[in-house]
C-alpha cells in the first residue's frame, strides 16, 4: 500500500497534471480504468446520488467504505476517496474515519475545510488539526480549500488568492499532500496559487461553455498538478440515460441501436 501511495503522489506534477475522471461505483471504475486512467477517484456527489442519497455525508461512512471495497476489488489502480469533511465532528474522529479508509485500501482522500451543511469555512487552526489527524494514517491528503465558494466571479482576485495561500501553508504544515481549489476559473488566480502554493494544486474541470477550459494543456500551462471532474461524469451519464429512456418510452428505437 505504501508504494501505491507513493506512486499516486508522484503523479502530481505541476505542468503535467494527473487527470481524474471521477467515478461513483465499481462499474464506472472499471470503465474509466479500461479507458487508460492512471488512478481512480470517487466524487462524493455522484456516489451519494447514485445510491439515492444527497451529498453532505448523508451517505454514511460505512456505506462509503462498502462502496470503496467494491471499487478496489475491480481495479489495481490507486483509488482516492472523496471523504467530504472527513466524517468526524472532531479531529480525533476524522483520524479514525480516515484510518478506516486507509485500511480499506484507499491511497488518498479529499478533505473539505467546511462542515456538512455549513457555509462558513472551518477556522484555519482547527482545520489544520483535522488534516494532521487524517495525515497520520499515511494516506495522501488532498486538502480542499473552499475560499472561492459562493464568491462572485468578479471578486476572484489577489485578496482571495492570499486567503487560499494562508490556508495552503497551514495545511502543508499539518501534513497535507495536495491542495484542491474548486469554484474558480480565473486564470490569474489559478496561476498565482500554483506558483506560490507549497502543495501541488488540484483544479476541478469546468467546460469552456461555462467559462472554463478548452483542454488539459490550458491548465497545465498554469502550473496545475491535478485535474478532477467532480460530479460531471455522473451527471452526464444520468442525462444520457434519461434522454435515452424518453426516446424508448416514446416508442422509438434506443440511441444505442444506431
PDB file of C-alpha atoms in Angstrom, residues 47-138:
ATOM      1  CA  UNK A  47     -21.540   8.415  -5.200  1.00  0.00           C
ATOM      2  CA  UNK A  48     -24.336   9.656  -2.953  1.00  0.00           C
ATOM      3  CA  UNK A  49     -26.817  10.417  -5.718  1.00  0.00           C
ATOM      4  CA  UNK A  50     -26.211   7.057  -7.413  1.00  0.00           C
ATOM      5  CA  UNK A  51     -27.374   5.389  -4.203  1.00  0.00           C
ATOM      6  CA  UNK A  52     -30.367   7.666  -3.610  1.00  0.00           C
ATOM      7  CA  UNK A  53     -28.714   9.971  -1.067  1.00  0.00           C
ATOM      8  CA  UNK A  54     -27.813  13.649  -1.029  1.00  0.00           C
ATOM      9  CA  UNK A  55     -24.285  14.975  -0.821  1.00  0.00           C
ATOM     10  CA  UNK A  56     -23.081  16.192   2.575  1.00  0.00           C
ATOM     11  CA  UNK A  57     -22.242  12.938   4.400  1.00  0.00           C
ATOM     12  CA  UNK A  58     -25.838  11.658   4.232  1.00  0.00           C
ATOM     13  CA  UNK A  59     -24.176   8.696   2.529  1.00  0.00           C
ATOM     14  CA  UNK A  60     -22.677   7.213   5.690  1.00  0.00           C
ATOM     15  CA  UNK A  61     -19.071   6.261   6.260  1.00  0.00           C
ATOM     16  CA  UNK A  62     -19.980   2.569   6.422  1.00  0.00           C
ATOM     17  CA  UNK A  63     -21.713   2.810   3.047  1.00  0.00           C
ATOM     18  CA  UNK A  64     -18.805   4.798   1.583  1.00  0.00           C
ATOM     19  CA  UNK A  65     -16.337   2.147   2.749  1.00  0.00           C
ATOM     20  CA  UNK A  66     -18.517  -0.657   1.364  1.00  0.00           C
ATOM     21  CA  UNK A  67     -18.596   1.151  -1.971  1.00  0.00           C
ATOM     22  CA  UNK A  68     -14.814   1.658  -1.762  1.00  0.00           C
ATOM     23  CA  UNK A  69     -14.273  -2.066  -1.156  1.00  0.00           C
ATOM     24  CA  UNK A  70     -16.211  -2.889  -4.308  1.00  0.00           C
ATOM     25  CA  UNK A  71     -14.211  -0.349  -6.314  1.00  0.00           C
ATOM     26  CA  UNK A  72     -10.774  -1.542  -5.174  1.00  0.00           C
ATOM     27  CA  UNK A  73     -11.951  -5.080  -5.861  1.00  0.00           C
ATOM     28  CA  UNK A  74     -12.213  -4.421  -9.601  1.00  0.00           C
ATOM     29  CA  UNK A  75      -9.029  -2.426 -10.271  1.00  0.00           C
ATOM     30  CA  UNK A  76      -5.352  -2.466  -9.352  1.00  0.00           C
ATOM     31  CA  UNK A  77      -5.085   1.291  -9.916  1.00  0.00           C
ATOM     32  CA  UNK A  78      -4.649   3.644  -6.956  1.00  0.00           C
ATOM     33  CA  UNK A  79      -8.064   4.699  -5.628  1.00  0.00           C
ATOM     34  CA  UNK A  80      -8.651   8.007  -3.857  1.00  0.00           C
ATOM     35  CA  UNK A  81     -11.836   8.552  -1.871  1.00  0.00           C
ATOM     36  CA  UNK A  82     -13.779  11.792  -1.558  1.00  0.00           C
ATOM     37  CA  UNK A  83     -14.445  11.878   2.202  1.00  0.00           C
ATOM     38  CA  UNK A  84     -16.184  15.266   2.194  1.00  0.00           C
ATOM     39  CA  UNK A  85     -15.482  16.809   5.630  1.00  0.00           C
ATOM     40  CA  UNK A  86     -13.862  13.672   6.988  1.00  0.00           C
ATOM     41  CA  UNK A  87     -16.817  12.023   8.716  1.00  0.00           C
ATOM     42  CA  UNK A  88     -15.982  13.391  12.131  1.00  0.00           C
ATOM     43  CA  UNK A  89     -17.060  16.217  14.436  1.00  0.00           C
ATOM     44  CA  UNK A  90     -13.572  16.291  15.957  1.00  0.00           C
ATOM     45  CA  UNK A  91     -10.048  15.821  14.653  1.00  0.00           C
ATOM     46  CA  UNK A  92      -9.844  12.519  16.517  1.00  0.00           C
ATOM     47  CA  UNK A  93     -12.992  11.246  14.816  1.00  0.00           C
ATOM     48  CA  UNK A  94     -11.632  12.336  11.431  1.00  0.00           C
ATOM     49  CA  UNK A  95      -8.452  10.420  12.162  1.00  0.00           C
ATOM     50  CA  UNK A  96     -10.400   7.241  12.887  1.00  0.00           C
ATOM     51  CA  UNK A  97     -12.541   7.631   9.765  1.00  0.00           C
ATOM     52  CA  UNK A  98      -9.544   8.218   7.509  1.00  0.00           C
ATOM     53  CA  UNK A  99      -7.638   5.326   9.087  1.00  0.00           C
ATOM     54  CA  UNK A 100     -10.608   3.106   8.191  1.00  0.00           C
ATOM     55  CA  UNK A 101     -10.447   4.313   4.579  1.00  0.00           C
ATOM     56  CA  UNK A 102      -6.723   3.606   4.502  1.00  0.00           C
ATOM     57  CA  UNK A 103      -7.309   0.132   5.911  1.00  0.00           C
ATOM     58  CA  UNK A 104      -9.885  -0.410   3.150  1.00  0.00           C
ATOM     59  CA  UNK A 105      -7.119   0.271   0.569  1.00  0.00           C
ATOM     60  CA  UNK A 106      -7.727   3.908  -0.335  1.00  0.00           C
ATOM     61  CA  UNK A 107      -4.429   5.594  -1.240  1.00  0.00           C
ATOM     62  CA  UNK A 108      -5.819   9.099  -0.888  1.00  0.00           C
ATOM     63  CA  UNK A 109      -8.714  11.205   0.305  1.00  0.00           C
ATOM     64  CA  UNK A 110     -10.247  14.610  -0.290  1.00  0.00           C
ATOM     65  CA  UNK A 111     -10.910  16.577   2.894  1.00  0.00           C
ATOM     66  CA  UNK A 112     -13.051  19.737   2.832  1.00  0.00           C
ATOM     67  CA  UNK A 113     -12.481  22.751   5.073  1.00  0.00           C
ATOM     68  CA  UNK A 114     -16.193  23.269   5.567  1.00  0.00           C
ATOM     69  CA  UNK A 115     -18.506  21.095   7.667  1.00  0.00           C
ATOM     70  CA  UNK A 116     -21.561  19.446   6.059  1.00  0.00           C
ATOM     71  CA  UNK A 117     -24.356  21.938   5.508  1.00  0.00           C
ATOM     72  CA  UNK A 118     -22.242  24.901   6.612  1.00  0.00           C
ATOM     73  CA  UNK A 119     -21.290  27.911   4.520  1.00  0.00           C
ATOM     74  CA  UNK A 120     -18.546  29.243   6.791  1.00  0.00           C
ATOM     75  CA  UNK A 121     -15.086  27.747   6.481  1.00  0.00           C
ATOM     76  CA  UNK A 122     -13.653  25.829   9.396  1.00  0.00           C
ATOM     77  CA  UNK A 123     -11.126  28.058  11.225  1.00  0.00           C
ATOM     78  CA  UNK A 124      -7.614  27.508   9.900  1.00  0.00           C
ATOM     79  CA  UNK A 125      -6.112  26.138  13.113  1.00  0.00           C
ATOM     80  CA  UNK A 126      -8.977  23.712  13.648  1.00  0.00           C
ATOM     81  CA  UNK A 127      -8.824  22.531  10.051  1.00  0.00           C
ATOM     82  CA  UNK A 128      -5.091  22.018  10.364  1.00  0.00           C
ATOM     83  CA  UNK A 129      -5.740  19.702  13.309  1.00  0.00           C
ATOM     84  CA  UNK A 130      -8.260  17.740  11.241  1.00  0.00           C
ATOM     85  CA  UNK A 131      -5.758  17.439   8.398  1.00  0.00           C
ATOM     86  CA  UNK A 132      -2.990  16.337  10.773  1.00  0.00           C
ATOM     87  CA  UNK A 133      -5.249  13.604  12.164  1.00  0.00           C
ATOM     88  CA  UNK A 134      -6.018  12.409   8.632  1.00  0.00           C
ATOM     89  CA  UNK A 135      -2.376  12.559   7.525  1.00  0.00           C
ATOM     90  CA  UNK A 136      -1.301  10.437  10.497  1.00  0.00           C
ATOM     91  CA  UNK A 137      -2.689   7.392   8.675  1.00  0.00           C
ATOM     92  CA  UNK A 138      -0.069   7.812   5.938  1.00  0.00           C
TER      93      UNK A 138
END
